[in-house]
Amino acid sequence: HDDHENTTEGQVWSFITEAEGSPQSCPGIPTVTYEGQVYNTVLIGDQCWLKENLNVGSMINGTEEMTDNSVIEKYCYDDNPANCDEYGGLYQWNEIMQYTTTPGVQGICPEGWYIPTDDEWKILEGTVDSQYPVGDPIWNTTGFRGFNVGLNLKSTTGWYGGGNGSGLYGYEVLP
């Protein structure tokens, strides 16, 4: 609507300005060094995220179960350590959480970081989706939700069948 309270209906348009679309590291925390690896940070809205997948722990064979043994255990896709180097480690939920059910626990994260809660994921989704803002009821559903949150967070290369993302926020989720 305009300043004279005139309204009209039409196709919904969305855009992002260059400043918003340019990935920014978290203020005062451009990188985090953990277990000998350097992880970049990215600021999305008011939230600070690690840009890369964690790759910590000792690799175990994909046929083995992870156990509560005070050792962080990880799988590497296809049991190939090079896949952990490229894509990060793969973890069972209990291992990620370090065998607790407390939301927002540090789990396998570096000191000062923690596993995001579902509410924090909802804020991330609402921040990057062009149709449904933070707080929209769509984020309380399960399964596929939102309009283009996945597209906006996916990397611009590597996805099967042309399913690449836009990488607008620098988060660059890998396939």
Coordinates of C-alpha atoms in Angstrom, one line a residue:
H1 CA 0.0 0.0 0.0
D2 CA 1.1 3.6 -0.5
D3 CA 1.1 6.7 1.8
H4 CA -2.6 7.4 0.8
E5 CA -3.8 4.0 1.9
N6 CA -4.3 2.8 -1.7
T7 CA -3.6 -0.9 -2.1
T8 CA -3.3 -3.3 -5.0
E9 CA -2.6 -7.0 -5.3
G10 CA 0.0 -8.6 -7.5
Q11 CA 2.9 -11.1 -7.8
V12 CA 5.1 -11.2 -4.7
W13 CA 8.6 -10.0 -5.3
S14 CA 11.6 -10.5 -3.1
F15 CA 15.1 -9.2 -3.3
I16 CA 18.2 -8.9 -1.2
T17 CA 20.6 -6.0 -1.3
E18 CA 24.3 -6.5 -1.9
A19 CA 25.2 -5.5 1.6
E20 CA 22.8 -8.1 3.1
G21 CA 24.0 -10.7 0.6
S22 CA 27.7 -10.3 1.2
P23 CA 28.8 -12.8 3.8
Q24 CA 30.1 -11.3 6.9
S25 CA 32.1 -13.0 9.6
C26 CA 30.9 -12.7 13.2
P27 CA 32.1 -9.5 14.9
G28 CA 35.3 -10.2 16.7
I29 CA 35.2 -13.9 15.8
P30 CA 36.2 -14.3 12.1
T31 CA 37.5 -17.8 12.7
V32 CA 37.5 -20.5 15.4
T33 CA 40.4 -23.0 15.7
Y34 CA 39.3 -26.4 17.1
E35 CA 41.1 -29.7 17.1
G36 CA 43.7 -28.4 14.7
Q37 CA 41.3 -27.1 12.1
V38 CA 40.2 -23.6 11.3
Y39 CA 36.5 -22.8 10.9
N40 CA 35.2 -19.6 9.5
T41 CA 32.2 -17.9 11.0
V42 CA 29.2 -16.2 9.2
L43 CA 26.8 -13.7 10.7
I44 CA 23.2 -14.3 9.5
G45 CA 20.8 -11.7 11.0
D46 CA 21.9 -11.5 14.6
Q47 CA 23.1 -15.1 14.8
C48 CA 26.7 -16.3 14.6
W49 CA 27.2 -19.7 12.8
L50 CA 30.2 -21.8 11.9
K51 CA 30.4 -21.8 8.1
E52 CA 32.0 -25.3 7.7
N53 CA 30.8 -28.6 9.0
L54 CA 32.8 -29.9 12.0
N55 CA 35.4 -32.5 11.3
V56 CA 36.5 -33.6 14.8
G57 CA 37.0 -37.0 16.4
S58 CA 38.3 -40.4 15.5
M59 CA 37.0 -42.1 12.4
I60 CA 35.2 -45.4 12.9
N61 CA 34.0 -47.8 10.3
G62 CA 30.5 -47.0 9.0
T63 CA 29.2 -50.4 10.2
E64 CA 30.1 -49.7 13.8
E65 CA 27.9 -48.0 16.4
M66 CA 29.1 -44.8 18.1
T67 CA 29.3 -45.3 21.8
D68 CA 29.4 -43.2 25.0
N69 CA 33.1 -43.7 25.6
S70 CA 34.5 -40.2 26.1
V71 CA 36.0 -40.2 22.6
I72 CA 34.3 -38.2 19.8
E73 CA 33.7 -40.7 17.1
K74 CA 32.9 -39.8 13.5
Y75 CA 32.0 -41.5 10.2
C76 CA 33.4 -40.4 6.9
Y77 CA 31.2 -40.8 3.9
D78 CA 32.0 -44.1 2.1
D79 CA 34.5 -44.8 4.9
N80 CA 36.9 -42.4 3.1
P81 CA 38.8 -40.0 5.3
A82 CA 39.1 -37.5 2.3
N83 CA 35.3 -37.1 2.5
C84 CA 35.6 -35.9 6.1
D85 CA 38.2 -33.4 5.0
E86 CA 36.0 -32.1 2.2
Y87 CA 32.5 -32.3 3.8
G88 CA 33.1 -32.7 7.5
G89 CA 32.4 -35.7 9.8
L90 CA 29.1 -37.5 10.0
Y91 CA 27.8 -38.1 13.5
Q92 CA 24.9 -39.9 15.2
W93 CA 22.7 -37.6 17.2
N94 CA 23.6 -39.0 20.6
E95 CA 27.3 -38.5 19.7
I96 CA 26.8 -34.9 18.6
M97 CA 24.9 -34.2 21.9
Q98 CA 27.5 -36.1 23.9
Y99 CA 24.8 -38.3 25.3
T100 CA 22.6 -35.7 26.9
T101 CA 19.2 -34.5 25.9
T102 CA 19.6 -30.9 27.2
P103 CA 18.8 -28.4 24.4
G104 CA 21.6 -26.0 23.5
V105 CA 24.4 -28.2 25.0
Q106 CA 28.0 -27.8 23.8
G107 CA 28.1 -31.4 22.6
I108 CA 31.0 -31.9 20.2
C109 CA 31.3 -28.1 19.5
P110 CA 34.3 -26.0 20.4
E111 CA 34.5 -24.2 23.7
G112 CA 32.0 -21.3 23.8
W113 CA 29.8 -22.9 21.0
Y114 CA 26.9 -25.3 21.2
I115 CA 24.4 -27.3 19.2
P116 CA 21.7 -24.9 18.0
T117 CA 18.2 -25.5 19.4
D118 CA 15.2 -25.9 17.1
D119 CA 14.1 -22.4 18.0
E120 CA 17.4 -21.1 16.8
W121 CA 17.0 -23.0 13.5
K122 CA 13.6 -21.4 13.1
I123 CA 15.2 -17.9 13.5
L124 CA 17.8 -18.8 10.9
E125 CA 15.1 -20.1 8.5
G126 CA 12.9 -17.1 8.9
T127 CA 15.9 -14.7 8.4
V128 CA 16.9 -16.2 5.1
D129 CA 13.5 -17.2 3.6
S130 CA 12.0 -14.6 1.3
Q131 CA 8.3 -15.5 2.0
Y132 CA 8.0 -16.4 5.6
P133 CA 9.6 -14.2 8.3
V134 CA 10.9 -15.1 11.7
G135 CA 7.9 -16.1 13.9
D136 CA 5.7 -17.3 11.0
P137 CA 3.7 -20.4 12.0
I138 CA 5.2 -22.3 9.0
W139 CA 8.4 -22.8 11.1
N140 CA 6.4 -24.8 13.6
T141 CA 5.6 -27.5 11.0
T142 CA 7.7 -30.5 10.2
G143 CA 9.1 -31.8 7.0
F144 CA 9.6 -29.3 4.1
R145 CA 8.8 -25.8 5.4
G146 CA 9.3 -22.3 4.1
F147 CA 9.7 -21.1 0.5
N148 CA 13.3 -20.8 -0.4
V149 CA 15.3 -21.2 2.8
G150 CA 17.1 -24.2 1.4
L151 CA 18.0 -22.6 -1.8
N152 CA 19.4 -19.6 0.0
L153 CA 21.6 -21.6 2.3
K154 CA 22.8 -24.3 -0.2
S155 CA 26.2 -24.0 -1.9
T156 CA 26.3 -22.9 -5.5
T157 CA 28.0 -26.0 -6.7
G158 CA 28.1 -29.8 -6.1
W159 CA 24.4 -30.6 -5.9
Y160 CA 23.0 -33.4 -8.0
G161 CA 20.8 -32.7 -11.0
G162 CA 21.2 -28.9 -11.1
G163 CA 20.0 -28.6 -7.5
N164 CA 22.6 -26.0 -6.6
G165 CA 21.7 -23.2 -4.2
S166 CA 22.2 -19.4 -4.3
G167 CA 24.6 -19.2 -1.4
L168 CA 23.2 -15.8 -0.6
Y169 CA 24.2 -15.7 3.0
G170 CA 27.6 -17.4 2.8
Y171 CA 26.5 -20.4 4.8
E172 CA 27.1 -22.7 1.8
V173 CA 25.5 -25.9 2.9
L174 CA 27.2 -28.8 1.1
P175 CA 25.6 -31.8 -0.5

